[in-house]
């Protein structure tokens, strides 16, 4: 690996440089006039990183595969990273996007071992500089001048996280070795996604793919830096295979026990509803949090817990709610599908289906635990089902085709709610039109807190059809 001998600093120097940048805009700290380039190239990418490199550290950008800085003799990779205010919790930040690491170069990686790989040299010692991407829309490069620098962080991965990164890298390296330079099979590299915990590769072949830290991983780093830590599990897991084995052990211990029995077993008090599935899983893994996303590992790898209730004949009882729609993003004309929250959700997350059998539709406590199935979404599913729904929602919003229409019952008559008022809903894609659809959700049917194109509505969520899940899960064996 080459060494950037001209980029030598002490840690104290680096801290002084960056402390002077905090809560100033990128424009204010741009003493070398890097933003002048946006006058002739308004859509230039990487402008924030260029400002930090050139106007703060005083060196020009390069494509060298070695880390950027020598800090007290330690080669350190500088990552200027966009963060934004979380839609789930306005008091938290999340990563704007996945983080590119280095190219997946088949002719190089086949001869590498992890400790000496380009990949690990880029990740061994990191310096994050965080700027707040204060816009729901894609902005031109010049507008980055208004974004504030909010923090910086020296990061070295823990031994446990390093082992996960090594196992992920080995999965990719060994896949490429197995191809024996047969380029016709390289597109299958994107099929490794459901095996990888912390990383993925993008773009798709034949474009030269790069290793990336998943956005969930970067968000986890961001949230721990700004808000403190999440709960650690008592045992470490380095691969999905290890998580799957743990799920198998849990199933052997608790299969066919009722929800009420499991709550007693794990000393869980409170309301018995579908949310109990996640609490039980966390307890089964040795944790205490109420939600899987409050567990450090599950948060980082994007493993979401969803309770599935099957009838005694094995049929799915209902559709599954996934995430709330961000209409500011939807209205962004320049947004590309692969940069959207929709794409991120299906591309980066997997669903741990916590499966129960229903014995009394009015008493969730009588449901019995059957086990786990892990659900991931293929590129074909995303391109065929998710993208078409995303495009349709955008068409309705951007071209002002959105309408508030009556909600009809099974007989084709207007549905009346308890207050005697006929129900209405926007004409978003419905479950009758596709596997991925939109449905409003509210604890109070009379309140409509969301307004889009002047139409008031309940908060709108993306759902996946229950009949599809039944069919999909039928083809997946229990863990």
GROMACS .gro file of C-alpha atoms in nm:
model
  479
    1UNK     CA    1   0.000   0.000   0.000
    2UNK     CA    2   0.127   0.346  -0.083
    3UNK     CA    3   0.173   0.596   0.197
    4UNK     CA    4   0.059   0.956   0.178
    5UNK     CA    5   0.376   1.098   0.331
    6UNK     CA    6   0.277   1.455   0.240
    7UNK     CA    7  -0.046   1.426   0.442
    8UNK     CA    8   0.116   1.390   0.786
    9UNK     CA    9  -0.053   1.540   1.092
   10UNK     CA   10  -0.063   1.496   1.465
   11UNK     CA   11  -0.396   1.399   1.620
   12UNK     CA   12  -0.400   1.732   1.800
   13UNK     CA   13  -0.362   1.919   1.470
   14UNK     CA   14  -0.651   1.724   1.319
   15UNK     CA   15  -0.871   1.794   1.621
   16UNK     CA   16  -0.788   2.166   1.602
   17UNK     CA   17  -0.870   2.177   1.230
   18UNK     CA   18  -1.207   2.008   1.280
   19UNK     CA   19  -1.308   2.182   1.602
   20UNK     CA   20  -1.279   2.508   1.407
   21UNK     CA   21  -1.529   2.371   1.152
   22UNK     CA   22  -1.807   2.267   1.390
   23UNK     CA   23  -2.142   2.436   1.327
   24UNK     CA   24  -1.998   2.630   1.034
   25UNK     CA   25  -2.125   2.570   0.683
   26UNK     CA   26  -1.914   2.400   0.419
   27UNK     CA   27  -1.922   2.733   0.234
   28UNK     CA   28  -1.780   2.920   0.533
   29UNK     CA   29  -1.485   2.682   0.572
   30UNK     CA   30  -1.407   2.668   0.199
   31UNK     CA   31  -1.101   2.896   0.205
   32UNK     CA   32  -0.963   2.736  -0.113
   33UNK     CA   33  -1.277   2.819  -0.317
   34UNK     CA   34  -1.359   2.457  -0.401
   35UNK     CA   35  -1.722   2.556  -0.461
   36UNK     CA   36  -1.611   2.768  -0.760
   37UNK     CA   37  -1.606   2.443  -0.960
   38UNK     CA   38  -1.983   2.413  -0.922
   39UNK     CA   39  -2.033   2.717  -1.147
   40UNK     CA   40  -1.926   2.518  -1.452
   41UNK     CA   41  -2.022   2.174  -1.320
   42UNK     CA   42  -2.345   2.216  -1.116
   43UNK     CA   43  -2.399   1.841  -1.063
   44UNK     CA   44  -2.045   1.751  -0.957
   45UNK     CA   45  -2.039   1.476  -0.692
   46UNK     CA   46  -1.829   1.453  -0.379
   47UNK     CA   47  -1.809   1.828  -0.324
   48UNK     CA   48  -1.837   1.801   0.058
   49UNK     CA   49  -1.540   1.564   0.074
   50UNK     CA   50  -1.341   1.788  -0.161
   51UNK     CA   51  -1.398   2.088   0.069
   52UNK     CA   52  -1.279   1.899   0.377
   53UNK     CA   53  -0.975   1.758   0.196
   54UNK     CA   54  -0.868   2.075   0.017
   55UNK     CA   55  -0.984   2.360   0.241
   56UNK     CA   56  -0.939   2.197   0.582
   57UNK     CA   57  -0.649   1.956   0.531
   58UNK     CA   58  -0.496   2.135   0.235
   59UNK     CA   59  -0.444   1.856  -0.017
   60UNK     CA   60  -0.596   1.769  -0.352
   61UNK     CA   61  -0.825   1.468  -0.399
   62UNK     CA   62  -0.669   1.151  -0.537
   63UNK     CA   63  -0.779   0.804  -0.639
   64UNK     CA   64  -0.497   0.631  -0.450
   65UNK     CA   65  -0.615   0.303  -0.295
   66UNK     CA   66  -0.425   0.377   0.027
   67UNK     CA   67  -0.580   0.575   0.317
   68UNK     CA   68  -0.580   0.955   0.299
   69UNK     CA   69  -0.405   1.073   0.614
   70UNK     CA   70  -0.102   0.985   0.826
   71UNK     CA   71  -0.203   1.079   1.183
   72UNK     CA   72   0.078   1.022   1.432
   73UNK     CA   73   0.208   0.744   1.206
   74UNK     CA   74  -0.132   0.574   1.167
   75UNK     CA   75  -0.269   0.561   0.812
   76UNK     CA   76  -0.626   0.688   0.840
   77UNK     CA   77  -0.907   0.697   0.585
   78UNK     CA   78  -1.101   1.026   0.580
   79UNK     CA   79  -1.475   0.990   0.517
   80UNK     CA   80  -1.687   1.304   0.480
   81UNK     CA   81  -2.035   1.173   0.549
   82UNK     CA   82  -2.382   1.320   0.507
   83UNK     CA   83  -2.627   1.275   0.793
   84UNK     CA   84  -2.990   1.376   0.814
   85UNK     CA   85  -3.255   1.402   1.081
   86UNK     CA   86  -3.423   1.066   1.131
   87UNK     CA   87  -3.786   1.042   1.018
   88UNK     CA   88  -3.852   0.785   1.291
   89UNK     CA   89  -3.709   1.000   1.570
   90UNK     CA   90  -3.650   1.373   1.508
   91UNK     CA   91  -3.403   1.376   1.799
   92UNK     CA   92  -3.168   1.139   1.616
   93UNK     CA   93  -2.950   1.151   1.306
   94UNK     CA   94  -2.916   0.877   1.047
   95UNK     CA   95  -2.680   0.823   0.755
   96UNK     CA   96  -2.784   0.980   0.428
   97UNK     CA   97  -2.657   0.686   0.221
   98UNK     CA   98  -2.435   0.375   0.221
   99UNK     CA   99  -2.060   0.440   0.237
  100UNK     CA  100  -1.837   0.344  -0.054
  101UNK     CA  101  -1.514   0.176   0.058
  102UNK     CA  102  -1.309   0.049  -0.236
  103UNK     CA  103  -1.346  -0.129  -0.568
  104UNK     CA  104  -1.411  -0.504  -0.593
  105UNK     CA  105  -1.121  -0.577  -0.828
  106UNK     CA  106  -1.144  -0.950  -0.919
  107UNK     CA  107  -0.784  -0.981  -1.038
  108UNK     CA  108  -0.656  -0.835  -0.710
  109UNK     CA  109  -0.894  -0.976  -0.449
  110UNK     CA  110  -0.838  -1.340  -0.551
  111UNK     CA  111  -0.478  -1.312  -0.431
  112UNK     CA  112  -0.552  -1.121  -0.108
  113UNK     CA  113  -0.594  -1.223   0.254
  114UNK     CA  114  -0.814  -1.006   0.472
  115UNK     CA  115  -0.546  -0.849   0.693
  116UNK     CA  116  -0.351  -0.723   0.391
  117UNK     CA  117  -0.647  -0.646   0.165
  118UNK     CA  118  -0.726  -0.306   0.016
  119UNK     CA  119  -1.066  -0.340   0.181
  120UNK     CA  120  -0.930  -0.368   0.536
  121UNK     CA  121  -0.657  -0.106   0.481
  122UNK     CA  122  -0.938   0.139   0.402
  123UNK     CA  123  -1.140   0.046   0.714
  124UNK     CA  124  -0.877  -0.021   0.982
  125UNK     CA  125  -0.854   0.344   1.096
  126UNK     CA  126  -1.130   0.588   1.002
  127UNK     CA  127  -1.193   0.958   1.052
  128UNK     CA  128  -1.555   1.058   0.992
  129UNK     CA  129  -1.648   1.422   0.933
  130UNK     CA  130  -2.026   1.464   0.954
  131UNK     CA  131  -2.224   1.733   0.773
  132UNK     CA  132  -2.600   1.778   0.803
  133UNK     CA  133  -2.775   1.721   0.470
  134UNK     CA  134  -3.057   1.962   0.555
  135UNK     CA  135  -3.283   1.889   0.259
  136UNK     CA  136  -3.538   1.622   0.170
  137UNK     CA  137  -3.466   1.687  -0.196
  138UNK     CA  138  -3.159   1.622  -0.409
  139UNK     CA  139  -2.971   1.952  -0.432
  140UNK     CA  140  -2.717   2.086  -0.678
  141UNK     CA  141  -2.355   2.082  -0.567
  142UNK     CA  142  -2.347   2.458  -0.498
  143UNK     CA  143  -2.618   2.421  -0.232
  144UNK     CA  144  -2.389   2.200  -0.022
  145UNK     CA  145  -2.227   2.531   0.079
  146UNK     CA  146  -2.526   2.584   0.313
  147UNK     CA  147  -2.482   2.254   0.500
  148UNK     CA  148  -2.337   2.263   0.852
  149UNK     CA  149  -2.048   2.050   0.978
  150UNK     CA  150  -2.198   1.880   1.286
  151UNK     CA  151  -1.923   1.657   1.420
  152UNK     CA  152  -1.621   1.437   1.365
  153UNK     CA  153  -1.515   1.098   1.498
  154UNK     CA  154  -1.208   0.875   1.499
  155UNK     CA  155  -1.332   0.519   1.459
  156UNK     CA  156  -1.171   0.178   1.487
  157UNK     CA  157  -1.401  -0.121   1.463
  158UNK     CA  158  -1.427  -0.346   1.767
  159UNK     CA  159  -1.277  -0.694   1.745
  160UNK     CA  160  -1.629  -0.837   1.709
  161UNK     CA  161  -1.716  -0.599   1.424
  162UNK     CA  162  -1.380  -0.666   1.256
  163UNK     CA  163  -1.460  -1.038   1.256
  164UNK     CA  164  -1.797  -0.967   1.090
  165UNK     CA  165  -1.628  -0.751   0.825
  166UNK     CA  166  -1.374  -1.028   0.764
  167UNK     CA  167  -1.644  -1.293   0.723
  168UNK     CA  168  -1.838  -1.066   0.483
  169UNK     CA  169  -1.522  -0.997   0.279
  170UNK     CA  170  -1.436  -1.368   0.267
  171UNK     CA  171  -1.782  -1.450   0.130
  172UNK     CA  172  -1.718  -1.210  -0.161
  173UNK     CA  173  -1.351  -1.312  -0.207
  174UNK     CA  174  -1.432  -1.683  -0.205
  175UNK     CA  175  -1.720  -1.632  -0.448
  176UNK     CA  176  -1.486  -1.458  -0.693
  177UNK     CA  177  -1.224  -1.730  -0.650
  178UNK     CA  178  -1.490  -1.994  -0.726
  179UNK     CA  179  -1.565  -1.835  -1.063
  180UNK     CA  180  -1.212  -1.901  -1.193
  181UNK     CA  181  -1.226  -1.582  -1.400
  182UNK     CA  182  -1.551  -1.682  -1.574
  183UNK     CA  183  -1.693  -1.331  -1.628
  184UNK     CA  184  -2.033  -1.466  -1.732
  185UNK     CA  185  -2.102  -1.551  -1.365
  186UNK     CA  186  -1.992  -1.217  -1.216
  187UNK     CA  187  -2.350  -1.073  -1.212
  188UNK     CA  188  -2.428  -1.326  -0.937
  189UNK     CA  189  -2.218  -1.117  -0.699
  190UNK     CA  190  -2.533  -0.917  -0.614
  191UNK     CA  191  -2.699  -1.245  -0.503
  192UNK     CA  192  -2.461  -1.258  -0.205
  193UNK     CA  193  -2.653  -0.977  -0.037
  194UNK     CA  194  -2.866  -1.198   0.188
  195UNK     CA  195  -2.549  -1.357   0.331
  196UNK     CA  196  -2.368  -1.031   0.417
  197UNK     CA  197  -2.411  -0.860   0.753
  198UNK     CA  198  -2.230  -0.525   0.721
  199UNK     CA  199  -2.153  -0.474   0.352
  200UNK     CA  200  -2.294  -0.499   0.004
  201UNK     CA  201  -2.161  -0.439  -0.346
  202UNK     CA  202  -2.286  -0.179  -0.594
  203UNK     CA  203  -2.346  -0.101  -0.874
  204UNK     CA  204  -2.448  -0.419  -1.052
  205UNK     CA  205  -2.219  -0.592  -1.298
  206UNK     CA  206  -2.107  -0.513  -1.574
  207UNK     CA  207  -2.046  -0.176  -1.403
  208UNK     CA  208  -1.738  -0.220  -1.181
  209UNK     CA  209  -1.883  -0.297  -0.835
  210UNK     CA  210  -1.751  -0.139  -0.515
  211UNK     CA  211  -1.767  -0.257  -0.157
  212UNK     CA  212  -2.001  -0.043   0.055
  213UNK     CA  213  -2.087  -0.027   0.422
  214UNK     CA  214  -2.465  -0.062   0.435
  215UNK     CA  215  -2.656   0.249   0.531
  216UNK     CA  216  -2.786   0.064   0.838
  217UNK     CA  217  -2.426   0.017   0.956
  218UNK     CA  218  -2.333   0.381   0.898
  219UNK     CA  219  -2.654   0.496   1.070
  220UNK     CA  220  -2.565   0.280   1.368
  221UNK     CA  221  -2.221   0.445   1.389
  222UNK     CA  222  -2.380   0.791   1.358
  223UNK     CA  223  -2.644   0.726   1.625
  224UNK     CA  224  -2.393   0.589   1.873
  225UNK     CA  225  -2.168   0.891   1.818
  226UNK     CA  226  -2.442   1.149   1.868
  227UNK     CA  227  -2.688   0.969   2.097
  228UNK     CA  228  -2.508   0.697   2.292
  229UNK     CA  229  -2.508   0.322   2.249
  230UNK     CA  230  -2.760   0.050   2.182
  231UNK     CA  231  -2.789  -0.272   2.380
  232UNK     CA  232  -2.526  -0.540   2.318
  233UNK     CA  233  -2.622  -0.907   2.307
  234UNK     CA  234  -2.433  -1.135   2.547
  235UNK     CA  235  -2.308  -1.350   2.257
  236UNK     CA  236  -2.146  -1.241   1.931
  237UNK     CA  237  -2.258  -1.347   1.583
  238UNK     CA  238  -2.026  -1.308   1.284
  239UNK     CA  239  -2.242  -1.443   1.000
  240UNK     CA  240  -2.606  -1.497   0.915
  241UNK     CA  241  -2.535  -1.869   0.941
  242UNK     CA  242  -2.457  -1.822   1.313
  243UNK     CA  243  -2.774  -1.617   1.368
  244UNK     CA  244  -2.974  -1.886   1.186
  245UNK     CA  245  -2.824  -2.157   1.411
  246UNK     CA  246  -2.926  -1.960   1.720
  247UNK     CA  247  -3.281  -1.930   1.584
  248UNK     CA  248  -3.282  -2.308   1.535
  249UNK     CA  249  -3.172  -2.361   1.898
  250UNK     CA  250  -3.444  -2.125   2.021
  251UNK     CA  251  -3.708  -2.310   1.818
  252UNK     CA  252  -3.602  -2.645   1.964
  253UNK     CA  253  -3.643  -2.500   2.314
  254UNK     CA  254  -3.970  -2.313   2.277
  255UNK     CA  255  -4.167  -2.453   1.981
  256UNK     CA  256  -4.540  -2.504   2.048
  257UNK     CA  257  -4.537  -2.294   2.368
  258UNK     CA  258  -4.812  -2.034   2.385
  259UNK     CA  259  -4.744  -1.661   2.395
  260UNK     CA  260  -4.874  -1.651   2.752
  261UNK     CA  261  -4.638  -1.932   2.856
  262UNK     CA  262  -4.341  -1.760   2.691
  263UNK     CA  263  -4.423  -1.429   2.859
  264UNK     CA  264  -4.423  -1.607   3.194
  265UNK     CA  265  -4.098  -1.788   3.107
  266UNK     CA  266  -3.921  -1.459   3.029
  267UNK     CA  267  -4.095  -1.252   3.299
  268UNK     CA  268  -4.251  -1.009   3.050
  269UNK     CA  269  -4.542  -0.803   3.179
  270UNK     CA  270  -4.781  -0.585   2.987
  271UNK     CA  271  -5.013  -0.589   2.691
  272UNK     CA  272  -5.029  -0.898   2.472
  273UNK     CA  273  -5.037  -0.797   2.106
  274UNK     CA  274  -4.830  -0.848   1.791
  275UNK     CA  275  -4.550  -0.634   1.934
  276UNK     CA  276  -4.481  -0.908   2.187
  277UNK     CA  277  -4.309  -1.116   1.917
  278UNK     CA  278  -4.011  -0.881   1.899
  279UNK     CA  279  -3.981  -0.859   2.279
  280UNK     CA  280  -3.976  -1.237   2.301
  281UNK     CA  281  -3.706  -1.269   2.033
  282UNK     CA  282  -3.483  -1.017   2.210
  283UNK     CA  283  -3.527  -1.210   2.537
  284UNK     CA  284  -3.457  -1.540   2.358
  285UNK     CA  285  -3.128  -1.391   2.232
  286UNK     CA  286  -3.042  -1.279   2.587
  287UNK     CA  287  -3.132  -0.910   2.555
  288UNK     CA  288  -3.379  -0.683   2.732
  289UNK     CA  289  -3.488  -0.420   2.477
  290UNK     CA  290  -3.850  -0.401   2.360
  291UNK     CA  291  -3.761  -0.379   1.990
  292UNK     CA  292  -3.501  -0.559   1.781
  293UNK     CA  293  -3.383  -0.225   1.639
  294UNK     CA  294  -3.269  -0.127   1.990
  295UNK     CA  295  -3.019  -0.415   1.979
  296UNK     CA  296  -2.683  -0.307   1.839
  297UNK     CA  297  -2.627  -0.606   1.607
  298UNK     CA  298  -2.980  -0.616   1.464
  299UNK     CA  299  -2.974  -0.238   1.410
  300UNK     CA  300  -2.644  -0.254   1.220
  301UNK     CA  301  -2.728  -0.543   0.991
  302UNK     CA  302  -3.086  -0.432   0.921
  303UNK     CA  303  -3.255  -0.743   1.061
  304UNK     CA  304  -3.617  -0.645   1.129
  305UNK     CA  305  -3.852  -0.849   1.343
  306UNK     CA  306  -4.208  -0.903   1.218
  307UNK     CA  307  -4.471  -1.121   1.381
  308UNK     CA  308  -4.650  -1.354   1.141
  309UNK     CA  309  -4.970  -1.526   1.253
  310UNK     CA  310  -5.086  -1.827   1.052
  311UNK     CA  311  -5.422  -1.996   1.084
  312UNK     CA  312  -5.426  -2.365   1.177
  313UNK     CA  313  -5.447  -2.441   0.805
  314UNK     CA  314  -5.126  -2.247   0.748
  315UNK     CA  315  -5.281  -1.941   0.585
  316UNK     CA  316  -5.158  -1.587   0.654
  317UNK     CA  317  -5.411  -1.383   0.848
  318UNK     CA  318  -5.318  -1.032   0.735
  319UNK     CA  319  -5.096  -0.800   0.532
  320UNK     CA  320  -4.766  -0.669   0.677
  321UNK     CA  321  -4.694  -0.301   0.739
  322UNK     CA  322  -4.335  -0.206   0.649
  323UNK     CA  323  -4.251   0.167   0.669
  324UNK     CA  324  -4.399   0.515   0.654
  325UNK     CA  325  -4.377   0.706   0.325
  326UNK     CA  326  -4.165   1.022   0.322
  327UNK     CA  327  -4.359   1.247   0.083
  328UNK     CA  328  -4.083   1.510   0.073
  329UNK     CA  329  -3.862   1.249  -0.089
  330UNK     CA  330  -4.143   1.129  -0.317
  331UNK     CA  331  -4.194   1.484  -0.448
  332UNK     CA  332  -3.825   1.514  -0.539
  333UNK     CA  333  -3.827   1.508  -0.921
  334UNK     CA  334  -3.452   1.435  -0.943
  335UNK     CA  335  -3.454   1.136  -0.706
  336UNK     CA  336  -3.330   0.812  -0.861
  337UNK     CA  337  -3.495   0.489  -0.746
  338UNK     CA  338  -3.164   0.340  -0.626
  339UNK     CA  339  -3.111   0.647  -0.403
  340UNK     CA  340  -3.457   0.627  -0.247
  341UNK     CA  341  -3.567   0.512   0.098
  342UNK     CA  342  -3.787   0.256  -0.082
  343UNK     CA  343  -3.485   0.093  -0.247
  344UNK     CA  344  -3.276   0.111   0.070
  345UNK     CA  345  -3.544  -0.061   0.277
  346UNK     CA  346  -3.579  -0.363   0.050
  347UNK     CA  347  -3.214  -0.378  -0.054
  348UNK     CA  348  -3.052  -0.352   0.290
  349UNK     CA  349  -3.300  -0.504   0.534
  350UNK     CA  350  -3.402  -0.862   0.593
  351UNK     CA  351  -3.708  -0.969   0.789
  352UNK     CA  352  -3.689  -1.222   1.067
  353UNK     CA  353  -4.041  -1.363   1.057
  354UNK     CA  354  -4.149  -1.469   1.406
  355UNK     CA  355  -4.418  -1.723   1.326
  356UNK     CA  356  -4.711  -1.814   1.549
  357UNK     CA  357  -5.013  -2.036   1.490
  358UNK     CA  358  -5.351  -1.887   1.574
  359UNK     CA  359  -5.593  -2.084   1.791
  360UNK     CA  360  -5.828  -1.805   1.904
  361UNK     CA  361  -5.857  -1.490   1.691
  362UNK     CA  362  -5.968  -1.293   1.997
  363UNK     CA  363  -5.686  -1.407   2.230
  364UNK     CA  364  -5.329  -1.354   2.106
  365UNK     CA  365  -5.197  -1.516   2.426
  366UNK     CA  366  -5.320  -1.858   2.306
  367UNK     CA  367  -5.113  -1.845   1.986
  368UNK     CA  368  -4.831  -2.102   1.978
  369UNK     CA  369  -4.474  -2.033   1.867
  370UNK     CA  370  -4.370  -2.228   1.554
  371UNK     CA  371  -4.024  -2.085   1.480
  372UNK     CA  372  -3.845  -1.844   1.248
  373UNK     CA  373  -3.804  -1.787   0.878
  374UNK     CA  374  -3.569  -1.526   0.730
  375UNK     CA  375  -3.700  -1.327   0.436
  376UNK     CA  376  -3.487  -1.123   0.196
  377UNK     CA  377  -3.587  -0.945  -0.124
  378UNK     CA  378  -3.422  -1.030  -0.454
  379UNK     CA  379  -3.311  -0.775  -0.713
  380UNK     CA  380  -3.586  -0.903  -0.944
  381UNK     CA  381  -3.853  -0.853  -0.675
  382UNK     CA  382  -3.731  -0.499  -0.608
  383UNK     CA  383  -3.718  -0.408  -0.978
  384UNK     CA  384  -4.055  -0.563  -1.060
  385UNK     CA  385  -4.272  -0.490  -0.755
  386UNK     CA  386  -4.115  -0.216  -0.545
  387UNK     CA  387  -4.002   0.012  -0.826
  388UNK     CA  388  -4.341   0.008  -1.003
  389UNK     CA  389  -4.521   0.112  -0.682
  390UNK     CA  390  -4.262   0.384  -0.616
  391UNK     CA  391  -4.304   0.515  -0.972
  392UNK     CA  392  -4.685   0.515  -0.946
  393UNK     CA  393  -4.683   0.707  -0.616
  394UNK     CA  394  -4.443   0.962  -0.765
  395UNK     CA  395  -4.658   0.999  -1.076
  396UNK     CA  396  -4.965   1.073  -0.862
  397UNK     CA  397  -4.784   1.326  -0.642
  398UNK     CA  398  -4.553   1.500  -0.890
  399UNK     CA  399  -4.810   1.533  -1.170
  400UNK     CA  400  -5.095   1.627  -0.932
  401UNK     CA  401  -5.305   1.320  -1.015
  402UNK     CA  402  -5.374   1.243  -0.651
  403UNK     CA  403  -5.744   1.231  -0.558
  404UNK     CA  404  -5.942   1.161  -0.243
  405UNK     CA  405  -6.189   0.885  -0.330
  406UNK     CA  406  -6.460   0.697  -0.134
  407UNK     CA  407  -6.360   0.377   0.043
  408UNK     CA  408  -6.595   0.097  -0.065
  409UNK     CA  409  -6.694  -0.217   0.123
  410UNK     CA  410  -6.706  -0.569  -0.025
  411UNK     CA  411  -7.047  -0.491  -0.177
  412UNK     CA  412  -6.921  -0.180  -0.355
  413UNK     CA  413  -7.101   0.059  -0.117
  414UNK     CA  414  -6.928   0.352   0.063
  415UNK     CA  415  -6.782   0.246   0.398
  416UNK     CA  416  -6.909   0.453   0.692
  417UNK     CA  417  -6.697   0.498   1.005
  418UNK     CA  418  -6.830   0.508   1.362
  419UNK     CA  419  -6.897   0.882   1.347
  420UNK     CA  420  -7.136   0.833   1.055
  421UNK     CA  421  -6.901   0.993   0.802
  422UNK     CA  422  -6.825   0.818   0.472
  423UNK     CA  423  -6.461   0.708   0.462
  424UNK     CA  424  -6.230   0.842   0.193
  425UNK     CA  425  -5.869   0.767   0.103
  426UNK     CA  426  -5.619   0.881  -0.162
  427UNK     CA  427  -5.597   0.680  -0.486
  428UNK     CA  428  -5.257   0.529  -0.411
  429UNK     CA  429  -5.178   0.172  -0.535
  430UNK     CA  430  -5.401  -0.073  -0.348
  431UNK     CA  431  -5.353  -0.437  -0.249
  432UNK     CA  432  -5.579  -0.537  -0.538
  433UNK     CA  433  -5.325  -0.385  -0.778
  434UNK     CA  434  -4.996  -0.535  -0.660
  435UNK     CA  435  -4.786  -0.708  -0.396
  436UNK     CA  436  -4.644  -0.380  -0.263
  437UNK     CA  437  -4.915  -0.125  -0.190
  438UNK     CA  438  -5.007   0.182   0.016
  439UNK     CA  439  -5.247   0.197   0.308
  440UNK     CA  440  -5.312   0.464   0.568
  441UNK     CA  441  -5.290   0.380   0.935
  442UNK     CA  442  -5.416   0.566   1.239
  443UNK     CA  443  -5.531   0.497   1.593
  444UNK     CA  444  -5.802   0.760   1.539
  445UNK     CA  445  -5.993   0.740   1.210
  446UNK     CA  446  -6.120   1.097   1.248
  447UNK     CA  447  -5.769   1.250   1.248
  448UNK     CA  448  -5.577   1.300   0.924
  449UNK     CA  449  -5.240   1.457   1.011
  450UNK     CA  450  -5.075   1.415   0.667
  451UNK     CA  451  -5.133   1.662   0.383
  452UNK     CA  452  -5.017   1.587   0.028
  453UNK     CA  453  -5.112   1.805  -0.270
  454UNK     CA  454  -5.367   1.975  -0.046
  455UNK     CA  455  -5.539   1.645   0.040
  456UNK     CA  456  -5.556   1.555   0.409
  457UNK     CA  457  -5.502   1.188   0.491
  458UNK     CA  458  -5.390   0.940   0.754
  459UNK     CA  459  -5.018   0.864   0.772
  460UNK     CA  460  -4.944   0.648   0.469
  461UNK     CA  461  -4.741   0.329   0.490
  462UNK     CA  462  -4.596   0.077   0.249
  463UNK     CA  463  -4.739  -0.271   0.299
  464UNK     CA  464  -4.670  -0.614   0.153
  465UNK     CA  465  -4.959  -0.843   0.067
  466UNK     CA  466  -5.031  -1.128   0.308
  467UNK     CA  467  -5.115  -1.378   0.032
  468UNK     CA  468  -4.769  -1.317  -0.123
  469UNK     CA  469  -4.602  -1.369   0.215
  470UNK     CA  470  -4.785  -1.699   0.264
  471UNK     CA  471  -4.668  -1.819  -0.076
  472UNK     CA  472  -4.312  -1.693  -0.023
  473UNK     CA  473  -4.279  -1.835   0.327
  474UNK     CA  474  -4.415  -2.172   0.211
  475UNK     CA  475  -4.101  -2.202  -0.001
  476UNK     CA  476  -3.864  -2.118   0.288
  477UNK     CA  477  -3.773  -2.378   0.549
  478UNK     CA  478  -3.782  -2.297   0.920
  479UNK     CA  479  -3.444  -2.193   1.058
   0.00000   0.00000   0.00000
